[in-house]
GROMACS .gro file of C-alpha atoms in nm:
model
  416
    1MET     CA    1   0.000   0.000   0.000
    2LYS     CA    2   0.142   0.338  -0.108
    3ALA     CA    3   0.056   0.626   0.120
    4GLU     CA    4   0.072   1.004   0.118
    5ILE     CA    5   0.031   1.258   0.397
    6VAL     CA    6  -0.109   1.603   0.323
    7SER     CA    7  -0.079   1.863   0.598
    8THR     CA    8  -0.279   2.184   0.569
    9GLY     CA    9  -0.214   2.515   0.738
   10THR     CA   10  -0.038   2.835   0.637
   11GLU     CA   11   0.129   2.842   0.979
   12LEU     CA   12   0.317   2.525   0.880
   13LEU     CA   13   0.443   2.678   0.556
   14LEU     CA   14   0.556   2.993   0.736
   15GLY     CA   15   0.751   2.792   0.993
   16GLU     CA   16   0.541   2.928   1.278
   17THR     CA   17   0.435   2.574   1.378
   18LEU     CA   18   0.654   2.264   1.362
   19ASN     CA   19   0.486   1.983   1.168
   20THR     CA   20   0.532   1.700   1.418
   21SER     CA   21   0.223   1.517   1.290
   22THR     CA   22   0.391   1.406   0.967
   23HIS     CA   23   0.681   1.257   1.162
   24TYR     CA   24   0.441   1.077   1.397
   25LEU     CA   25   0.216   0.939   1.122
   26THR     CA   26   0.504   0.822   0.903
   27GLY     CA   27   0.645   0.619   1.190
   28LYS     CA   28   0.308   0.463   1.265
   29LEU     CA   29   0.240   0.375   0.902
   30SER     CA   30   0.588   0.229   0.854
   31SER     CA   31   0.536  -0.004   1.148
   32LEU     CA   32   0.227  -0.137   0.970
   33GLY     CA   33   0.426  -0.197   0.654
   34ILE     CA   34   0.266   0.097   0.474
   35GLU     CA   35   0.519   0.286   0.264
   36VAL     CA   36   0.487   0.665   0.269
   37ASP     CA   37   0.599   0.806  -0.067
   38TYR     CA   38   0.506   1.173  -0.028
   39HIS     CA   39   0.472   1.442   0.236
   40THR     CA   40   0.293   1.754   0.113
   41THR     CA   41   0.225   2.072   0.306
   42VAL     CA   42  -0.022   2.322   0.162
   43GLY     CA   43  -0.149   2.652   0.298
   44ASP     CA   44  -0.507   2.757   0.362
   45ASN     CA   45  -0.584   2.814  -0.005
   46SER     CA   46  -0.875   2.621  -0.153
   47GLN     CA   47  -0.744   2.615  -0.512
   48ARG     CA   48  -0.399   2.483  -0.417
   49LEU     CA   49  -0.541   2.234  -0.167
   50GLU     CA   50  -0.780   2.096  -0.428
   51GLN     CA   51  -0.489   2.049  -0.672
   52VAL     CA   52  -0.285   1.870  -0.406
   53LEU     CA   53  -0.574   1.640  -0.313
   54HIS     CA   54  -0.638   1.553  -0.679
   55LYS     CA   55  -0.275   1.455  -0.729
   56ALA     CA   56  -0.252   1.264  -0.400
   57ILE     CA   57  -0.563   1.056  -0.459
   58GLU     CA   58  -0.451   0.984  -0.815
   59ARG     CA   59  -0.107   0.847  -0.720
   60SER     CA   60  -0.157   0.692  -0.375
   61ASP     CA   61  -0.368   0.409  -0.233
   62LEU     CA   62  -0.397   0.578   0.105
   63LEU     CA   63  -0.421   0.950   0.174
   64ILE     CA   64  -0.410   1.094   0.525
   65THR     CA   65  -0.485   1.463   0.574
   66THR     CA   66  -0.427   1.668   0.887
   67GLY     CA   67  -0.580   2.008   0.955
   68GLY     CA   68  -0.849   2.214   0.790
   69LEU     CA   69  -1.137   2.075   0.999
   70GLY     CA   70  -1.212   2.389   1.201
   71PRO     CA   71  -1.523   2.607   1.197
   72THR     CA   72  -1.382   2.897   0.995
   73ALA     CA   73  -1.430   2.972   0.625
   74ASP     CA   74  -1.076   2.865   0.529
   75ASP     CA   75  -1.116   2.519   0.689
   76LEU     CA   76  -1.209   2.330   0.373
   77THR     CA   77  -1.040   1.989   0.384
   78LYS     CA   78  -1.359   1.783   0.409
   79GLU     CA   79  -1.541   1.988   0.148
   80LEU     CA   80  -1.255   1.960  -0.102
   81VAL     CA   81  -1.209   1.586  -0.041
   82ALA     CA   82  -1.582   1.545  -0.116
   83LYS     CA   83  -1.542   1.751  -0.433
   84VAL     CA   84  -1.242   1.554  -0.556
   85LEU     CA   85  -1.417   1.221  -0.484
   86ASP     CA   86  -1.746   1.349  -0.629
   87LEU     CA   87  -1.938   1.296  -0.305
   88LYS     CA   88  -2.209   1.502  -0.140
   89MET     CA   89  -2.167   1.653   0.206
   90GLU     CA   90  -2.407   1.519   0.468
   91LYS     CA   91  -2.477   1.624   0.825
   92ASP     CA   92  -2.400   1.370   1.097
   93SER     CA   93  -2.643   1.429   1.384
   94VAL     CA   94  -2.434   1.230   1.634
   95SER     CA   95  -2.131   1.449   1.568
   96LEU     CA   96  -2.341   1.765   1.594
   97GLU     CA   97  -2.471   1.656   1.934
   98GLN     CA   98  -2.119   1.580   2.056
   99ILE     CA   99  -2.001   1.924   1.945
  100LYS     CA  100  -2.292   2.085   2.131
  101GLN     CA  101  -2.204   1.886   2.443
  102PHE     CA  102  -1.844   2.008   2.413
  103PHE     CA  103  -1.966   2.365   2.455
  104ASP     CA  104  -2.225   2.270   2.718
  105ARG     CA  105  -1.949   2.126   2.939
  106ARG     CA  106  -1.779   2.465   2.921
  107LYS     CA  107  -2.109   2.644   2.987
  108ALA     CA  108  -2.071   2.838   2.664
  109PRO     CA  109  -2.308   2.876   2.367
  110MET     CA  110  -2.206   2.697   2.049
  111PRO     CA  111  -2.132   2.943   1.767
  112SER     CA  112  -2.332   2.869   1.455
  113SER     CA  113  -2.007   2.834   1.257
  114ASN     CA  114  -1.921   2.516   1.447
  115GLU     CA  115  -2.215   2.335   1.287
  116LYS     CA  116  -2.009   2.290   0.969
  117GLN     CA  117  -1.781   2.055   1.164
  118ALA     CA  118  -2.065   1.800   1.173
  119PHE     CA  119  -2.080   1.772   0.791
  120PHE     CA  120  -1.888   1.494   0.613
  121PRO     CA  121  -1.857   1.339   0.266
  122GLU     CA  122  -2.136   1.084   0.217
  123GLY     CA  123  -2.045   0.732   0.325
  124SER     CA  124  -1.785   0.853   0.576
  125LYS     CA  125  -1.696   0.648   0.881
  126ILE     CA  126  -1.691   0.916   1.150
  127LEU     CA  127  -1.403   0.927   1.398
  128PRO     CA  128  -1.509   1.082   1.732
  129ASN     CA  129  -1.301   1.358   1.890
  130PRO     CA  130  -1.365   1.374   2.267
  131ILE     CA  131  -1.089   1.633   2.310
  132GLY     CA  132  -1.202   1.895   2.057
  133THR     CA  133  -1.480   1.992   1.818
  134ALA     CA  134  -1.337   1.845   1.496
  135PRO     CA  135  -1.431   1.481   1.431
  136GLY     CA  136  -1.231   1.293   1.171
  137ALA     CA  137  -1.344   1.056   0.899
  138ILE     CA  138  -1.246   0.756   0.688
  139ILE     CA  139  -1.373   0.751   0.329
  140GLU     CA  140  -1.326   0.457   0.092
  141LYS     CA  141  -1.407   0.487  -0.277
  142GLY     CA  142  -1.276   0.325  -0.593
  143GLY     CA  143  -1.002   0.133  -0.416
  144LYS     CA  144  -0.874   0.449  -0.248
  145THR     CA  145  -0.882   0.527   0.123
  146VAL     CA  146  -0.885   0.884   0.252
  147ILE     CA  147  -0.844   0.950   0.624
  148ILE     CA  148  -0.921   1.300   0.750
  149LEU     CA  149  -0.769   1.397   1.087
  150PRO     CA  150  -0.761   1.718   1.291
  151GLY     CA  151  -0.448   1.932   1.290
  152PRO     CA  152  -0.354   1.970   1.660
  153PRO     CA  153  -0.133   1.672   1.757
  154PHE     CA  154  -0.303   1.633   2.096
  155GLU     CA  155  -0.630   1.565   1.908
  156MET     CA  156  -0.486   1.383   1.608
  157GLU     CA  157  -0.268   1.126   1.788
  158PRO     CA  158  -0.534   0.968   2.014
  159MET     CA  159  -0.779   0.964   1.721
  160PHE     CA  160  -0.526   0.780   1.509
  161ASN     CA  161  -0.438   0.530   1.782
  162ASN     CA  162  -0.796   0.459   1.889
  163TYR     CA  163  -0.974   0.448   1.553
  164VAL     CA  164  -0.741   0.465   1.252
  165TRP     CA  165  -0.476   0.212   1.358
  166PRO     CA  166  -0.726  -0.078   1.399
  167GLU     CA  167  -0.886   0.009   1.065
  168LEU     CA  168  -0.555   0.018   0.880
  169ALA     CA  169  -0.447  -0.310   1.043
  170ARG     CA  170  -0.767  -0.464   0.905
  171ILE     CA  171  -0.711  -0.321   0.558
  172VAL     CA  172  -0.346  -0.425   0.543
  173GLY     CA  173  -0.417  -0.776   0.673
  174PRO     CA  174  -0.185  -1.028   0.842
  175ASN     CA  175   0.033  -1.105   0.537
  176ALA     CA  176   0.163  -0.755   0.476
  177GLU     CA  177   0.527  -0.692   0.554
  178ARG     CA  178   0.568  -0.488   0.872
  179MET     CA  179   0.856  -0.311   1.039
  180ASN     CA  180   0.943  -0.431   1.389
  181GLU     CA  181   1.147  -0.148   1.535
  182ARG     CA  182   1.358  -0.108   1.847
  183VAL     CA  183   1.570   0.188   1.955
  184ILE     CA  184   1.869   0.137   2.187
  185LYS     CA  185   1.976   0.459   2.363
  186VAL     CA  186   2.340   0.529   2.438
  187PHE     CA  187   2.538   0.800   2.619
  188GLY     CA  188   2.910   0.860   2.640
  189ILE     CA  189   3.027   0.757   2.292
  190GLY     CA  190   3.029   0.948   1.962
  191GLU     CA  191   2.886   0.840   1.628
  192SER     CA  192   3.213   0.740   1.461
  193ALA     CA  193   3.337   0.545   1.763
  194LEU     CA  194   2.998   0.376   1.794
  195GLU     CA  195   3.003   0.276   1.429
  196LYS     CA  196   3.345   0.119   1.478
  197VAL     CA  197   3.228  -0.085   1.778
  198LEU     CA  198   2.921  -0.209   1.591
  199ASP     CA  199   3.087  -0.240   1.250
  200GLU     CA  200   2.992  -0.596   1.152
  201LEU     CA  201   2.639  -0.555   1.288
  202MET     CA  202   2.569  -0.279   1.036
  203ASP     CA  203   2.506  -0.522   0.748
  204LEU     CA  204   2.309  -0.815   0.885
  205PRO     CA  205   2.091  -1.005   0.632
  206ASN     CA  206   1.770  -1.012   0.838
  207LEU     CA  207   1.796  -0.681   1.023
  208THR     CA  208   1.898  -0.323   0.951
  209LEU     CA  209   2.087  -0.106   1.199
  210ALA     CA  210   2.112   0.274   1.178
  211LEU     CA  211   2.286   0.527   1.402
  212LEU     CA  212   2.091   0.844   1.486
  213ALA     CA  213   2.278   1.132   1.646
  214LYS     CA  214   2.070   1.330   1.894
  215ARG     CA  215   2.179   1.647   2.072
  216ALA     CA  216   2.278   1.476   2.397
  217GLU     CA  217   2.276   1.104   2.318
  218MET     CA  218   2.303   0.845   2.040
  219HIS     CA  219   2.022   0.617   1.925
  220ILE     CA  220   2.075   0.279   1.759
  221ARG     CA  221   1.768   0.200   1.549
  222LEU     CA  222   1.706  -0.167   1.476
  223VAL     CA  223   1.447  -0.278   1.220
  224ALA     CA  224   1.347  -0.635   1.138
  225ARG     CA  225   1.081  -0.686   0.872
  226SER     CA  226   0.818  -0.958   0.899
  227THR     CA  227   0.458  -1.044   0.835
  228LYS     CA  228   0.226  -1.068   1.132
  229ILE     CA  229   0.270  -1.445   1.116
  230THR     CA  230   0.652  -1.431   1.125
  231SER     CA  231   0.678  -1.150   1.381
  232GLY     CA  232   0.812  -1.395   1.643
  233GLU     CA  233   1.123  -1.458   1.434
  234ALA     CA  234   1.176  -1.085   1.389
  235LEU     CA  235   1.146  -1.018   1.761
  236LYS     CA  236   1.396  -1.295   1.831
  237ALA     CA  237   1.643  -1.133   1.590
  238LEU     CA  238   1.595  -0.796   1.763
  239ASP     CA  239   1.653  -0.955   2.104
  240GLU     CA  240   1.974  -1.124   1.990
  241VAL     CA  241   2.121  -0.808   1.836
  242GLU     CA  242   2.022  -0.595   2.135
  243GLU     CA  243   2.194  -0.843   2.366
  244GLU     CA  244   2.512  -0.822   2.157
  245ILE     CA  245   2.500  -0.439   2.153
  246ARG     CA  246   2.464  -0.430   2.531
  247ARG     CA  247   2.755  -0.675   2.565
  248ARG     CA  248   2.980  -0.453   2.355
  249LEU     CA  249   2.878  -0.117   2.502
  250GLY     CA  250   2.819  -0.213   2.865
  251ASN     CA  251   2.676   0.065   3.081
  252LYS     CA  252   2.693   0.315   2.795
  253VAL     CA  253   2.350   0.175   2.705
  254PHE     CA  254   2.100   0.343   2.932
  255GLY     CA  255   1.762   0.255   2.784
  256ARG     CA  256   1.550   0.166   2.485
  257ASP     CA  257   1.243   0.281   2.292
  258GLN     CA  258   1.044   0.533   2.499
  259GLU     CA  259   1.270   0.518   2.804
  260THR     CA  260   1.452   0.839   2.897
  261MET     CA  261   1.762   0.901   3.105
  262VAL     CA  262   1.573   1.103   3.364
  263GLY     CA  263   1.296   0.844   3.381
  264ILE     CA  264   1.543   0.564   3.448
  265VAL     CA  265   1.723   0.771   3.713
  266GLY     CA  266   1.390   0.853   3.880
  267GLN     CA  267   1.290   0.487   3.888
  268ALA     CA  268   1.626   0.393   4.040
  269LEU     CA  269   1.599   0.662   4.307
  270ASN     CA  270   1.248   0.548   4.394
  271SER     CA  271   1.340   0.180   4.407
  272GLN     CA  272   1.629   0.254   4.645
  273ASN     CA  273   1.425   0.502   4.852
  274LEU     CA  274   1.676   0.779   4.791
  275THR     CA  275   1.632   1.154   4.756
  276ILE     CA  276   1.840   1.397   4.551
  277SER     CA  277   1.898   1.773   4.528
  278THR     CA  278   2.073   1.994   4.271
  279ALA     CA  279   2.310   2.290   4.270
  280GLU     CA  280   2.342   2.444   3.925
  281SER     CA  281   2.549   2.713   3.766
  282CYS     CA  282   2.599   2.671   3.390
  283THR     CA  283   2.278   2.469   3.343
  284GLY     CA  284   2.067   2.743   3.502
  285GLY     CA  285   1.791   2.516   3.635
  286LEU     CA  286   1.772   2.272   3.343
  287LEU     CA  287   1.877   1.980   3.562
  288GLY     CA  288   1.607   2.052   3.819
  289ALA     CA  289   1.356   2.097   3.536
  290ALA     CA  290   1.454   1.756   3.397
  291PHE     CA  291   1.383   1.592   3.732
  292THR     CA  292   1.050   1.767   3.778
  293GLN     CA  293   0.921   1.670   3.433
  294GLU     CA  294   0.892   1.315   3.565
  295PRO     CA  295   0.552   1.229   3.718
  296GLY     CA  296   0.596   1.152   4.087
  297SER     CA  297   0.932   1.330   4.106
  298SER     CA  298   0.834   1.484   4.441
  299ARG     CA  299   0.908   1.144   4.596
  300PHE     CA  300   1.280   1.170   4.514
  301TYR     CA  301   1.363   1.528   4.413
  302LEU     CA  302   1.378   1.767   4.710
  303GLY     CA  303   1.475   2.080   4.518
  304GLY     CA  304   1.771   2.282   4.407
  305VAL     CA  305   1.955   2.611   4.386
  306VAL     CA  306   2.061   2.799   4.072
  307SER     CA  307   2.377   2.969   4.196
  308TYR     CA  308   2.493   3.152   3.886
  309SER     CA  309   2.692   3.416   4.072
  310ASN     CA  310   2.985   3.359   4.304
  311SER     CA  311   2.805   3.546   4.580
  312LEU     CA  312   2.523   3.289   4.578
  313LYS     CA  313   2.773   3.005   4.565
  314ARG     CA  314   2.926   3.148   4.881
  315GLY     CA  315   2.614   3.269   5.061
  316ILE     CA  316   2.372   2.983   4.996
  317LEU     CA  317   2.590   2.682   4.921
  318GLY     CA  318   2.883   2.762   5.145
  319VAL     CA  319   3.149   2.755   4.874
  320SER     CA  320   3.463   2.902   5.026
  321GLU     CA  321   3.613   3.229   4.910
  322GLU     CA  322   3.951   3.058   4.908
  323SER     CA  323   3.838   2.796   4.655
  324LEU     CA  324   3.682   3.058   4.429
  325LYS     CA  325   3.998   3.270   4.432
  326ALA     CA  326   4.245   2.983   4.401
  327PHE     CA  327   4.064   2.763   4.147
  328GLY     CA  328   3.783   2.973   3.999
  329ALA     CA  329   3.409   2.901   3.981
  330VAL     CA  330   3.465   2.643   3.708
  331SER     CA  331   3.676   2.390   3.893
  332GLU     CA  332   3.668   2.049   4.055
  333GLU     CA  333   3.694   2.204   4.403
  334VAL     CA  334   3.397   2.436   4.357
  335ALA     CA  335   3.185   2.159   4.201
  336LYS     CA  336   3.251   1.945   4.508
  337GLU     CA  337   3.166   2.224   4.752
  338MET     CA  338   2.846   2.307   4.561
  339ALA     CA  339   2.732   1.944   4.584
  340GLU     CA  340   2.820   1.923   4.954
  341GLY     CA  341   2.647   2.253   5.021
  342ILE     CA  342   2.314   2.162   4.863
  343ARG     CA  343   2.312   1.818   5.027
  344SER     CA  344   2.368   1.982   5.365
  345LYS     CA  345   2.096   2.243   5.302
  346THR     CA  346   1.829   1.998   5.185
  347GLY     CA  347   1.919   1.684   5.377
  348SER     CA  348   1.901   1.475   5.060
  349ASN     CA  349   2.074   1.139   5.031
  350LEU     CA  350   2.247   1.243   4.710
  351ALA     CA  351   2.336   1.577   4.553
  352ILE     CA  352   2.458   1.673   4.208
  353SER     CA  353   2.618   2.000   4.098
  354THR     CA  354   2.711   2.160   3.766
  355THR     CA  355   2.956   2.440   3.692
  356GLY     CA  356   3.108   2.522   3.355
  357ILE     CA  357   3.158   2.756   3.062
  358ALA     CA  358   2.866   2.720   2.820
  359GLY     CA  359   2.988   2.995   2.585
  360PRO     CA  360   3.003   3.140   2.335
  361ASP     CA  361   3.222   3.378   2.541
  362GLY     CA  362   3.412   3.337   2.866
  363GLY     CA  363   3.659   3.072   2.762
  364SER     CA  364   4.039   3.080   2.777
  365ASP     CA  365   4.331   2.857   2.682
  366GLU     CA  366   4.331   2.714   3.033
  367LYS     CA  367   3.952   2.686   3.059
  368PRO     CA  368   3.797   2.663   2.710
  369VAL     CA  369   3.430   2.694   2.623
  370GLY     CA  370   3.258   2.364   2.696
  371LEU     CA  371   3.463   2.285   3.006
  372VAL     CA  372   3.228   2.149   3.274
  373TYR     CA  373   3.268   1.998   3.620
  374ILE     CA  374   2.996   1.783   3.773
  375GLY     CA  375   3.002   1.720   4.147
  376PHE     CA  376   2.836   1.430   4.325
  377ALA     CA  377   2.794   1.411   4.703
  378THR     CA  378   2.667   1.135   4.932
  379SER     CA  379   2.716   1.044   5.296
  380LYS     CA  380   3.017   0.839   5.182
  381GLY     CA  381   3.200   1.135   5.029
  382VAL     CA  382   3.211   1.380   4.743
  383HIS     CA  383   3.355   1.344   4.393
  384ALA     CA  384   3.378   1.561   4.083
  385GLN     CA  385   3.430   1.474   3.718
  386LYS     CA  386   3.568   1.690   3.441
  387PHE     CA  387   3.407   1.705   3.094
  388GLN     CA  388   3.496   1.887   2.774
  389PHE     CA  389   3.191   1.937   2.556
  390TYR     CA  390   3.173   2.095   2.212
  391GLY     CA  391   2.901   2.279   2.024
  392GLU     CA  392   2.691   2.588   2.069
  393ARG     CA  393   2.570   2.711   2.407
  394GLU     CA  394   2.249   2.511   2.426
  395SER     CA  395   2.425   2.190   2.325
  396VAL     CA  396   2.679   2.234   2.605
  397ARG     CA  397   2.400   2.294   2.857
  398GLN     CA  398   2.196   1.994   2.743
  399LEU     CA  399   2.502   1.769   2.735
  400THR     CA  400   2.584   1.879   3.089
  401VAL     CA  401   2.234   1.786   3.208
  402GLN     CA  402   2.256   1.446   3.040
  403ALA     CA  403   2.604   1.384   3.180
  404ALA     CA  404   2.486   1.477   3.529
  405LEU     CA  405   2.191   1.239   3.504
  406ASN     CA  406   2.419   0.969   3.369
  407GLU     CA  407   2.655   1.022   3.663
  408VAL     CA  408   2.365   0.963   3.901
  409ARG     CA  409   2.260   0.655   3.701
  410LEU     CA  410   2.607   0.502   3.716
  411ARG     CA  411   2.642   0.575   4.089
  412LEU     CA  412   2.306   0.413   4.154
  413LEU     CA  413   2.406   0.107   3.952
  414CYS     CA  414   2.698   0.053   4.187
  415LYS     CA  415   2.488   0.159   4.491
  416GLN     CA  416   2.666   0.498   4.519
   0.00000   0.00000   0.00000
């Protein structure tokens, strides 16, 4: 099955909104064995959208559209799909009632313009939208399938998962070739070094391996193709290659698929009934923000201090004037004292600190941009590690956060 995704919205063309929906849908379709041949983005212009829809339906078996389902005059996706397929528009009373209830729950009158959202091409299978006012639809005609989805990802994604995925699985059937994917996440090794370690695994006959460089980590993407019937063999191949990757890389592998570094660290802290606090300079609160993005982080994260200035390092964290004068704010000694200071202030079991030169200015021959020290304090003692990162300011800050989290992960693996 050949597929095409058409995204509508002038804000996408202008770069005001990032088109994450196309990335999401392509991944989902690929996992079903549906090949996506085209991505098209078109603005809110009825003539151009009609041309795009004509071409897409002509050359593809499956067309998925996102956007253009709102109540305003320039929201014309459904109307133009009906025109291209030579179908009438019909009102769906169930959808109209659900839209009315959406406004009733907010104790607001429904504008008359929203009624157009309850009209669909005849023969449509309506896809409910409990989150918003724009239902979707599946239309099948002449061997073609058109799926109409709302634009906002928080509405589109659950609609696709709940209603479109089962329908596509039915259409594709059990004998279609599917992609069984697994992502192994790695920290502490660069792309070229990683490729060298995994060299002979890059060209396996029954599995493909690709290296994806992210800002603060590396991803190893494994794909084994199979039908639904032979998926067990594919999963076995993925398991065997993952085991070999973990054997070669050891604790540089920190997770897989949807797992995140901070999520793994949080789980480890919870399982060992430990608390942690942070003292940050160059990361400016990013490390604390990373901890608090985890649901339930209040069980292990007590809080932190952003001590950007030397005066706060001295006054709040107890960093000595002697250390600041002798070694400078970016030093092993100051990183240690920052970690000790925040652990003492909060009473946490563990404490982590960051101090460095994020750039683009402030570096020297002795202390170049990207130099970072990360301190780690427990009841057993305090340590600090030196890092030299490269890249622009935000990359250095994000790498520092990831390195700090990784330091906690490694300490927890060996029980501090």
